[in-house]
XYZ file of C-alpha atoms in Angstrom:
188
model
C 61.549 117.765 116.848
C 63.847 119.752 119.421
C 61.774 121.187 122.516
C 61.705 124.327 121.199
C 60.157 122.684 118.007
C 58.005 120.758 119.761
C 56.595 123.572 121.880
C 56.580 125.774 118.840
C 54.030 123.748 116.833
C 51.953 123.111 119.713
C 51.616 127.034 120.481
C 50.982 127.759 116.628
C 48.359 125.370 116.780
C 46.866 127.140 119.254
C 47.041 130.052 117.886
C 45.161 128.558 114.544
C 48.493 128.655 112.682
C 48.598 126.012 110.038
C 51.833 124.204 110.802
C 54.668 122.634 108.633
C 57.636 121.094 110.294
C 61.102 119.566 109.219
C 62.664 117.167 111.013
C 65.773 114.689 109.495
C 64.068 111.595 110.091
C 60.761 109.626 109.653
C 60.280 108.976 113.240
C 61.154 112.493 114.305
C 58.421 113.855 111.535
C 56.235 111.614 113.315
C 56.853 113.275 117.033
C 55.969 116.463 115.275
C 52.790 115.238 113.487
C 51.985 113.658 117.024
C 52.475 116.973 118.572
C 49.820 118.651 116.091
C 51.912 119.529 112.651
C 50.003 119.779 109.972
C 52.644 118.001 107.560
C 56.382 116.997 108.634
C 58.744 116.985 105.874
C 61.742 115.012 106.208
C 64.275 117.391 104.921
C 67.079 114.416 103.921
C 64.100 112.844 101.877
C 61.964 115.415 100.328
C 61.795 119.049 99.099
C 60.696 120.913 101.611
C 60.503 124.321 99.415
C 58.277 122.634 97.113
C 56.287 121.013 99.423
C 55.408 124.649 101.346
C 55.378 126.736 98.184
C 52.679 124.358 96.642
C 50.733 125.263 99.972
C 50.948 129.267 99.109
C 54.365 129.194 100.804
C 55.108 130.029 104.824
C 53.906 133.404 106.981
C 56.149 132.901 109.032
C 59.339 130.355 109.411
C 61.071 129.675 112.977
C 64.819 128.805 112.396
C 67.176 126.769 114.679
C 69.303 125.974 112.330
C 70.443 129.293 109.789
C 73.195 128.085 107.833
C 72.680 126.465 104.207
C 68.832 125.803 106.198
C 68.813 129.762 105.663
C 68.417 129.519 101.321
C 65.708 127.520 101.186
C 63.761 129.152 103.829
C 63.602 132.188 102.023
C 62.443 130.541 99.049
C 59.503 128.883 100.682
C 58.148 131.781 102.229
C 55.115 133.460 100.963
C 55.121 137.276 100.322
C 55.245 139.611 103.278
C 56.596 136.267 104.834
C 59.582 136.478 107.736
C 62.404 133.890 109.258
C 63.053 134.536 112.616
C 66.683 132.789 113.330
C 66.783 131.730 116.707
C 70.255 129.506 117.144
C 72.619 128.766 114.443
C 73.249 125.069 114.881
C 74.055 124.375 110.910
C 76.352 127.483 111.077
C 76.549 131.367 111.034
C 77.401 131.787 107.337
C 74.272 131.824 104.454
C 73.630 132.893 101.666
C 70.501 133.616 100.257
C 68.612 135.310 97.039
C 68.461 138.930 97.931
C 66.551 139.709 95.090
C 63.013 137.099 96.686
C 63.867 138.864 99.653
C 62.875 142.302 98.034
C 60.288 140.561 95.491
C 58.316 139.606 98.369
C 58.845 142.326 100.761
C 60.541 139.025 102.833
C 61.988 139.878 106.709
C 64.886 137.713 108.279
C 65.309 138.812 111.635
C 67.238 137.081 114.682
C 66.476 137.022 118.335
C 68.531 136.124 121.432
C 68.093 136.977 125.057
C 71.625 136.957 126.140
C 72.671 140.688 125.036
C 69.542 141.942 125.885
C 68.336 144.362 129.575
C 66.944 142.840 132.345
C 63.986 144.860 132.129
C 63.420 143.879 128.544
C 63.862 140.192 129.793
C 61.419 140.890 132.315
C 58.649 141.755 129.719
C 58.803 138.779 128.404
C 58.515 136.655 130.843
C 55.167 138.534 131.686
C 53.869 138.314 128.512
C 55.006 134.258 128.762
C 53.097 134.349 132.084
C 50.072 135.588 130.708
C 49.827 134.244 126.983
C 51.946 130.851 127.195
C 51.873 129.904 131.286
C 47.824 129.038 131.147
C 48.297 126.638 127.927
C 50.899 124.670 130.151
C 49.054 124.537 133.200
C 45.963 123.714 131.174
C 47.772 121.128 129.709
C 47.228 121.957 125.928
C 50.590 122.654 125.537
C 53.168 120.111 126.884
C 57.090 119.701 126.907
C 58.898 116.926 125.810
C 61.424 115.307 127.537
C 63.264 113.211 126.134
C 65.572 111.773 128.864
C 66.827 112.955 132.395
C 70.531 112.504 133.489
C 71.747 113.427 137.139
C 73.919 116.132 136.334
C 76.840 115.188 138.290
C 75.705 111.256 138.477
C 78.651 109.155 136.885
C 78.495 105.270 137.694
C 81.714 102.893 137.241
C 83.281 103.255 134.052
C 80.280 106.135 132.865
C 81.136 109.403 132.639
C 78.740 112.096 134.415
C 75.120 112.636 133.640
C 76.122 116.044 132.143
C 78.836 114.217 129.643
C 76.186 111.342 128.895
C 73.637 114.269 127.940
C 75.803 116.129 126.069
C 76.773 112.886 124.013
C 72.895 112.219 123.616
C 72.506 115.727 122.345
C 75.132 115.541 119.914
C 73.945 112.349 118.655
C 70.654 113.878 117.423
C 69.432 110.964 118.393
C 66.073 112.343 120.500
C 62.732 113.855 120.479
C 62.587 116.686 122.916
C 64.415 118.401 125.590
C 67.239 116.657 127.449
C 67.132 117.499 131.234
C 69.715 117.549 133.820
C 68.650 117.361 137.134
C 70.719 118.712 140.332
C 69.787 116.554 143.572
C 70.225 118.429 147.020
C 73.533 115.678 147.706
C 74.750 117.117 144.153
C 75.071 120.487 145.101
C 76.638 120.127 148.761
């Protein structure tokens, strides 16, 4: 239910993906359904392995989490299947059953942008222009924000928009991107 999530099952849909989600609540399996999942499995409530491996198991699994998260992602996945790790929010330790992974020819793979060349960095945001840009413009996919907060905004007694956003991202308690915003009078 994170933008990235959010975005993610709106571009698999797209793309005719059948699409599972996990999210830790009711209300944020909800956004995802709303946003075109197929099935949202609360992860605190159910078993997600179970659920997905009764459905012939995931292609493909999208991770923002890695950690413990890491485990049972390989055992849901179907053969040939892959988990691309993408942040490591639940930690950078996991350990998983090597033996599925060669069973069924499995990939885990990680991706970040921040080690990478420019130039490589540049080919992606062409192929983002031409493959994602039109499905935003079109309006087919859309981002989610959740809330706005004047970056360096801070009121009597509040601290600024950037500590109030950071406290709202820690809390977990939102659907979507958080946004700061940096007004003209902000950046004098």
């Amino acid at each position: 239910s994170s933008g990235i999530g959010l975005a993610a099952i709106q571009l698999g849909k797209r793309l005719g993906a059948e699409v599972f989600a996990t999210a830790g609540s009711a209300e944020k399996c909800a956004a995802c359904v709303a946003f075109g999942a197929d099935r949202a499995i609360c992860y605190r409530d159910e078993d997600f392995v179970g659920i997905v491996r009764a459905e012939g198991g995931a292609d493909v699994v999208l991770d923002m989490v890695a950690g413990d998260y890491v485990r049972r992602e390989v055992e849901c996945l179907a053969e040939d299947g892959r988990i691309v790790i993408i942040a490591v929010q639940g930690g950078v330790k996991s350990e998983f059953n090597a033996g599925l992974v060669l069973r069924r020819r499995l990939t885990v793979t990680g991706s970040t942008l921040r080690a990478r060349p420019v130039a490589f960095k540049g080919a992606i945001a062409q192929a983002l222009r031409q493959q994602v840009w039109p499905q935003l413009v079109a309006g087919r996919v859309k981002p989610v924000v959740h809330a706005q907060f004047a970056a360096l905004q801070a009121g009597e007694g509040l601290p600024s928009g950037a500590a109030r956003a950071h406290a709202l991202m820690q809390s977990g308690d939102h659907v979507g991107k958080i946004v700061l915003t940096w007004g003209a009078d902000e950046c004098a």
